[in-house]
PDB file of C-alpha atoms in Angstrom:
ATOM      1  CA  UNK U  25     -12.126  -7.898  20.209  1.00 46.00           C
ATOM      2  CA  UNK U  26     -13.615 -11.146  19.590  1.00 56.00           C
ATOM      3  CA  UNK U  27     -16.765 -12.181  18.833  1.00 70.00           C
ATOM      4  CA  UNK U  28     -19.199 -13.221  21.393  1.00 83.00           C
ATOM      5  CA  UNK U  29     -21.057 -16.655  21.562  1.00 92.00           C
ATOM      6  CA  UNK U  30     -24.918 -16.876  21.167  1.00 92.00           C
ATOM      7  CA  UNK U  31     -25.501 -17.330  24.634  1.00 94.00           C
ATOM      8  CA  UNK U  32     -23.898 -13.795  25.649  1.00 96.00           C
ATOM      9  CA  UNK U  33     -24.950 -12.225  23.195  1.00 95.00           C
ATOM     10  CA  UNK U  34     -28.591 -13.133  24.494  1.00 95.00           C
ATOM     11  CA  UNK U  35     -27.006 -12.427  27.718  1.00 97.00           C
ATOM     12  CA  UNK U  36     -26.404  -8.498  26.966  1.00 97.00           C
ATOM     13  CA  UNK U  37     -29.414  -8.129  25.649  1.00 96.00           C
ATOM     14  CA  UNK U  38     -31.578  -8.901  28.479  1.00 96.00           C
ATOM     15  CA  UNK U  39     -29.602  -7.019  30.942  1.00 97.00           C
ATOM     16  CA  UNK U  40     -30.153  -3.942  28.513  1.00 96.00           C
ATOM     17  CA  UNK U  41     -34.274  -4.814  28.062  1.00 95.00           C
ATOM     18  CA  UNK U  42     -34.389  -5.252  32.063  1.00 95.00           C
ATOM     19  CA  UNK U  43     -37.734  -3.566  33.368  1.00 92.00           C
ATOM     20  CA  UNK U  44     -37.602  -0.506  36.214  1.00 92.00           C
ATOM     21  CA  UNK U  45     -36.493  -1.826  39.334  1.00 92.00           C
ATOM     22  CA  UNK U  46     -35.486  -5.827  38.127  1.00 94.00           C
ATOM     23  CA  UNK U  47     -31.846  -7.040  39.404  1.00 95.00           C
ATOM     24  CA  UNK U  48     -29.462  -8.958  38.318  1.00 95.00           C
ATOM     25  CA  UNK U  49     -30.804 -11.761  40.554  1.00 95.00           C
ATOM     26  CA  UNK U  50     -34.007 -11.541  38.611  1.00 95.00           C
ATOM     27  CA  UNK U  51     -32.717 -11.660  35.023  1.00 95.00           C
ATOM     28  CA  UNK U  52     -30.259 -14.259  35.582  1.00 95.00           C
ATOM     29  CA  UNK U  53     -33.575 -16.711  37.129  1.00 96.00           C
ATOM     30  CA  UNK U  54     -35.429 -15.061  33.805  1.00 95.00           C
ATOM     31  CA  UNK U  55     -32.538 -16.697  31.665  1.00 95.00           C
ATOM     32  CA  UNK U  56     -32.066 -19.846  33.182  1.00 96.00           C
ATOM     33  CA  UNK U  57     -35.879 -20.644  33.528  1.00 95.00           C
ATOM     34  CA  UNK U  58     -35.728 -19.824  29.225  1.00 94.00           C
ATOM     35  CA  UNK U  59     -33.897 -23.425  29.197  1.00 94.00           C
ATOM     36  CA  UNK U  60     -30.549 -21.014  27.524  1.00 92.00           C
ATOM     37  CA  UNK U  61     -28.127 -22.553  30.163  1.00 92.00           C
ATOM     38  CA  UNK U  62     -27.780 -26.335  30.439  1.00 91.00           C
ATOM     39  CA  UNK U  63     -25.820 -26.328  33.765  1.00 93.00           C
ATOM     40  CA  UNK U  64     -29.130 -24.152  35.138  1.00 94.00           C
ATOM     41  CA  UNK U  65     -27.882 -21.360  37.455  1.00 96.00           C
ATOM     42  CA  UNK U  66     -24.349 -22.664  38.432  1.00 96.00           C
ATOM     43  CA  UNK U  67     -23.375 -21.743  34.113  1.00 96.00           C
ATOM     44  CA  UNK U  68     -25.862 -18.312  34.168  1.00 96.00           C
ATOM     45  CA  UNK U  69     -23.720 -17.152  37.160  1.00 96.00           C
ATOM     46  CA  UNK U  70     -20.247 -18.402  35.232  1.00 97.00           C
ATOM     47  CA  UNK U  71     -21.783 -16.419  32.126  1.00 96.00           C
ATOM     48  CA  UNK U  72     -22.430 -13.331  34.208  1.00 97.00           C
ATOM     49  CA  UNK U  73     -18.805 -13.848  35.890  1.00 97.00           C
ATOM     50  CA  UNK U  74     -16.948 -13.685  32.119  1.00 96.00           C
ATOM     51  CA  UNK U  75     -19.270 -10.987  30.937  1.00 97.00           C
ATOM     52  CA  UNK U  76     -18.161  -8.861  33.729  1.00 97.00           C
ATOM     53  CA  UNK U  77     -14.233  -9.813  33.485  1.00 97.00           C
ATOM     54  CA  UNK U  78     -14.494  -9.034  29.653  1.00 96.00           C
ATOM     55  CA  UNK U  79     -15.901  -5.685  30.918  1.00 96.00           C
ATOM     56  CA  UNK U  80     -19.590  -5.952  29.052  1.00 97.00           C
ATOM     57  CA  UNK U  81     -21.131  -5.283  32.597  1.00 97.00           C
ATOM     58  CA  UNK U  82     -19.793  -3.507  35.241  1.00 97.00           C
ATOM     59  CA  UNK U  83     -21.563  -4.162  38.306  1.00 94.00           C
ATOM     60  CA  UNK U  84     -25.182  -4.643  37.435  1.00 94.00           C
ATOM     61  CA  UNK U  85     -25.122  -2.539  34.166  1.00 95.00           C
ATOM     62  CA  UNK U  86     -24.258  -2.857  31.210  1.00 97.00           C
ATOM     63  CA  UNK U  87     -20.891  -0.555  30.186  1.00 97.00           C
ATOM     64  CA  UNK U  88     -20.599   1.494  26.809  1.00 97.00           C
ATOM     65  CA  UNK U  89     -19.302  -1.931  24.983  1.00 96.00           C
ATOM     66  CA  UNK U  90     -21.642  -4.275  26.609  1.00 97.00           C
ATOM     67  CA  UNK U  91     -24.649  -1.454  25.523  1.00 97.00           C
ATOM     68  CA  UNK U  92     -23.052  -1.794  21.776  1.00 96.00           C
ATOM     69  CA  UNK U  93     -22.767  -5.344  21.525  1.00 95.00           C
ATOM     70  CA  UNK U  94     -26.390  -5.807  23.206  1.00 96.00           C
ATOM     71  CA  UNK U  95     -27.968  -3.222  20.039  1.00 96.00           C
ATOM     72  CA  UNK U  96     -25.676  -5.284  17.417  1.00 94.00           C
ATOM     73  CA  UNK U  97     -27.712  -8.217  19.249  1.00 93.00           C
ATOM     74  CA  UNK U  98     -30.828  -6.653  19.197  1.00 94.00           C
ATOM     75  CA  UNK U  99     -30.283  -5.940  15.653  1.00 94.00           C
ATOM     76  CA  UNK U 100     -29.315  -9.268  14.164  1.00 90.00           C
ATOM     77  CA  UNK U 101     -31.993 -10.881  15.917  1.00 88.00           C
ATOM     78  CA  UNK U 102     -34.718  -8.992  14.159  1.00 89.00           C
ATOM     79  CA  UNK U 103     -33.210  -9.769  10.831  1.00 79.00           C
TER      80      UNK U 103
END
């Protein structure tokens, strides 16, 4: 599997720390208003799109590998 770029990484991570009740539509405004995504909302959506063809989130959730690759995030961020 290859390794993820910075942005995706940041990506998995806040789908995993999303509070009770927040959707997709939420965190995806969270990360664009954060500055992470030049292109604004039209690259956060594009992001979102490869995450979930890659299989890191299935439907709004993060899947088994996207929940691993958001804790290796977590983890190398607090470093």
């Amino acid at each position: 599997m290859e390794e993820l770029d910075i942005i995706k990484r940041v990506f998995l991570l806040a789908v995993s720390k999303r509070e009770e009740g927040e959707s997709m539509k939420d965190t995806l405004e969270s990360l664009v208003n954060t500055g992470m995504f030049e292109n604004g909302m039209k690259e956060a959506k594009q992001t979102l799109s490869e995450l979930r063809e890659a299989n890191y989130i299935v439907g709004d959730n993060l899947s088994m590998t996207g929940v691993i690759e958001a804790d290796k995030a977590e983890k190398e961020f607090k470093q």
